CSV table of C-alpha atoms and ligand atoms in Angstrom, one decimal:
chain,number,residue,atom,x,y,z
A,1,UNK,CA,0.0,0.0,0.0
A,2,UNK,CA,2.8,2.3,1.0
A,3,UNK,CA,4.6,1.6,-2.3
A,4,UNK,CA,1.4,2.2,-4.2
A,5,UNK,CA,0.9,5.6,-2.6
A,6,UNK,CA,4.5,6.5,-3.2
A,7,UNK,CA,4.3,5.6,-6.8
A,8,UNK,CA,1.0,7.4,-7.2
A,9,UNK,CA,2.6,10.5,-5.7
A,10,UNK,CA,5.6,10.2,-8.0
A,11,UNK,CA,3.2,9.9,-11.0
A,12,UNK,CA,1.3,13.0,-9.8
A,13,UNK,CA,4.5,15.0,-9.4
A,14,UNK,CA,5.7,14.1,-12.8
A,15,UNK,CA,2.3,14.6,-14.3
A,16,UNK,CA,1.9,18.0,-12.7
A,17,UNK,CA,3.9,20.0,-15.2
A,18,UNK,CA,1.0,21.1,-17.4
A,19,UNK,CA,4.1,22.8,-18.8
A,20,UNK,CA,4.9,19.6,-20.6
A,21,UNK,CA,2.7,20.9,-23.3
A,22,UNK,CA,3.7,24.5,-22.7
A,23,UNK,CA,0.2,25.8,-22.1
A,24,UNK,CA,-1.3,27.6,-19.1
A,25,UNK,CA,-5.0,27.5,-18.2
A,26,UNK,CA,-6.5,30.2,-16.1
A,27,UNK,CA,-10.0,31.5,-15.0
A,28,UNK,CA,-11.6,28.2,-15.9
A,29,UNK,CA,-15.3,28.2,-15.1
A,30,UNK,CA,-18.7,26.7,-16.1
A,31,UNK,CA,-22.1,28.3,-15.9
A,32,UNK,CA,-24.4,26.8,-13.3
A,33,UNK,CA,-27.5,25.1,-14.7
A,34,UNK,CA,-31.1,24.7,-13.7
A,35,UNK,CA,-32.7,21.2,-13.4
A,36,UNK,CA,-33.5,19.8,-16.8
A,37,UNK,CA,-30.9,21.9,-18.5
A,38,UNK,CA,-28.6,19.6,-20.6
A,39,UNK,CA,-26.0,22.0,-21.9
A,40,UNK,CA,-23.6,24.5,-20.4
A,41,UNK,CA,-20.9,26.7,-21.6
A,42,UNK,CA,-17.4,26.3,-20.3
A,43,UNK,CA,-14.8,29.2,-20.4
A,44,UNK,CA,-11.1,29.7,-19.7
A,45,UNK,CA,-8.0,31.6,-20.7
A,46,UNK,CA,-5.4,29.5,-22.5
A,47,UNK,CA,-1.9,30.7,-22.9
A,48,UNK,CA,0.4,28.6,-25.1
A,49,UNK,CA,4.1,29.1,-25.2
A,50,UNK,CA,4.4,27.5,-28.6
A,51,UNK,CA,1.9,27.0,-31.4
A,52,UNK,CA,-0.7,24.5,-30.4
A,53,UNK,CA,-4.2,23.6,-31.3
A,54,UNK,CA,-7.0,22.6,-28.9
A,55,UNK,CA,-8.5,19.6,-30.6
A,56,UNK,CA,-10.6,17.7,-28.0
A,57,UNK,CA,-12.3,18.5,-24.7
A,58,UNK,CA,-13.8,15.8,-22.5
A,59,UNK,CA,-15.4,15.7,-19.0
A,60,UNK,CA,-17.1,12.9,-17.1
A,61,UNK,CA,-20.0,15.2,-16.2
A,62,UNK,CA,-21.3,15.4,-19.8
A,63,UNK,CA,-21.8,13.0,-22.7
A,64,UNK,CA,-19.8,15.2,-25.1
A,65,UNK,CA,-18.1,18.5,-25.4
A,66,UNK,CA,-18.0,20.6,-28.5
A,67,UNK,CA,-15.8,23.6,-29.4
A,68,UNK,CA,-18.1,26.4,-30.4
A,69,UNK,CA,-17.8,29.9,-31.8
A,70,UNK,CA,-20.6,32.3,-31.1
A,71,UNK,CA,-21.2,35.8,-32.4
A,72,UNK,CA,-24.0,38.2,-33.0
A,73,UNK,CA,-25.1,38.7,-36.6
A,74,UNK,CA,-27.2,41.8,-36.2
A,75,UNK,CA,-30.1,40.6,-33.9
A,76,UNK,CA,-29.4,37.0,-34.6
A,77,UNK,CA,-27.0,34.9,-32.5
A,78,UNK,CA,-24.9,32.6,-34.6
A,79,UNK,CA,-23.2,29.6,-33.1
A,80,UNK,CA,-21.1,27.1,-35.0
A,81,UNK,CA,-19.0,24.1,-34.1
A,82,UNK,CA,-15.2,24.3,-34.7
A,83,UNK,CA,-12.9,21.3,-35.4
A,84,UNK,CA,-10.2,22.9,-33.3
A,85,UNK,CA,-9.1,26.2,-31.7
A,86,UNK,CA,-5.7,27.6,-32.7
A,87,UNK,CA,-3.5,28.6,-29.7
A,88,UNK,CA,-0.8,30.8,-31.2
A,89,UNK,CA,2.5,31.0,-29.2
A,90,UNK,CA,2.7,33.9,-26.7
A,91,UNK,CA,-1.0,34.8,-27.0
A,92,UNK,CA,-3.8,34.3,-24.6
A,93,UNK,CA,-6.9,32.8,-26.2
A,94,UNK,CA,-10.0,33.6,-24.2
A,95,UNK,CA,-12.9,31.2,-24.2
A,96,UNK,CA,-15.6,33.6,-22.9
A,97,UNK,CA,-19.4,34.3,-23.1
A,98,UNK,CA,-20.3,35.7,-26.5
A,99,UNK,CA,-17.2,34.2,-28.2
A,100,UNK,CA,-15.3,31.0,-28.2
A,101,UNK,CA,-16.4,28.4,-25.7
A,102,UNK,CA,-16.5,24.7,-24.9
A,103,UNK,CA,-20.1,23.4,-24.9
A,104,UNK,CA,-20.9,20.6,-22.5
A,105,UNK,CA,-23.6,18.5,-24.0
A,106,UNK,CA,-25.8,15.9,-22.4
A,107,UNK,CA,-25.1,16.9,-18.7
A,108,UNK,CA,-25.6,13.9,-16.4
A,109,UNK,CA,-26.6,16.1,-13.5
A,110,UNK,CA,-27.3,19.8,-12.8
A,111,UNK,CA,-24.2,21.9,-12.1
A,112,UNK,CA,-24.5,24.0,-8.9
A,113,UNK,CA,-22.5,27.0,-7.9
A,114,UNK,CA,-19.2,26.0,-6.2
A,115,UNK,CA,-19.1,22.6,-7.8
A,116,UNK,CA,-15.9,21.4,-9.4
A,117,UNK,CA,-15.8,20.0,-12.9
A,118,UNK,CA,-12.8,18.0,-14.1
A,119,UNK,CA,-11.9,18.4,-17.7
A,120,UNK,CA,-9.3,17.0,-20.1
A,121,UNK,CA,-8.0,19.1,-22.9
A,122,UNK,CA,-6.2,17.5,-25.8
A,123,UNK,CA,-3.8,19.8,-27.7
A,124,UNK,CA,-1.8,19.0,-30.8
A,125,UNK,CA,1.5,20.7,-31.8
A,126,UNK,CA,2.7,21.5,-35.3
A,127,UNK,CA,4.3,18.0,-35.6
A,128,UNK,CA,0.9,16.4,-34.9
A,129,UNK,CA,2.0,15.3,-31.4
A,130,UNK,CA,-0.9,15.3,-28.9
A,131,UNK,CA,-0.7,15.9,-25.2
A,132,UNK,CA,-3.4,16.2,-22.6
A,133,UNK,CA,-4.0,18.8,-19.9
A,134,UNK,CA,-6.1,18.0,-16.9
A,135,UNK,CA,-7.9,21.0,-15.4
A,136,UNK,CA,-10.6,21.7,-12.8
A,137,UNK,CA,-13.3,24.2,-13.6
A,138,UNK,CA,-15.4,26.0,-11.0
A,139,UNK,CA,-19.1,26.3,-11.5
A,140,UNK,CA,-19.9,30.0,-11.1
A,141,UNK,CA,-22.1,32.7,-12.4
A,142,UNK,CA,-20.5,35.0,-15.0
A,143,UNK,CA,-18.4,37.8,-13.5
A,144,UNK,CA,-19.2,41.4,-14.0
B,1,LIG,CU1,-22.2,26.7,-27.8
């Protein structure tokens, strides 16, 4: 048991550098939902140190996650699904209400304020090599 705990800790310590993929995630949050609501937007700031592309997002709390882009076209809200989101080196890409976001689809339970949502981001570099980033989002109402 002791050996197991030690090896788990070692794994965690080596796994911690999200820096392995040269991307930092900040301000990660998900909107709270009301009972019966099956979708929710997830938002965060992603800063990549080298050119990466966000290709997949997954969370155990939803059946699927899609990458979406939203904008207002006059009075009409337009939302479309993206295959990936480019993360240019040295820039902060904001996933925020009214713009880019990750859409949780098929929520298994309502998300209440203060809940934590684990999420796995898969990024790909220019050579096609993929890495994953594990993050935790807080369920919170939009700020401001
Ligand atoms: Cu959406």
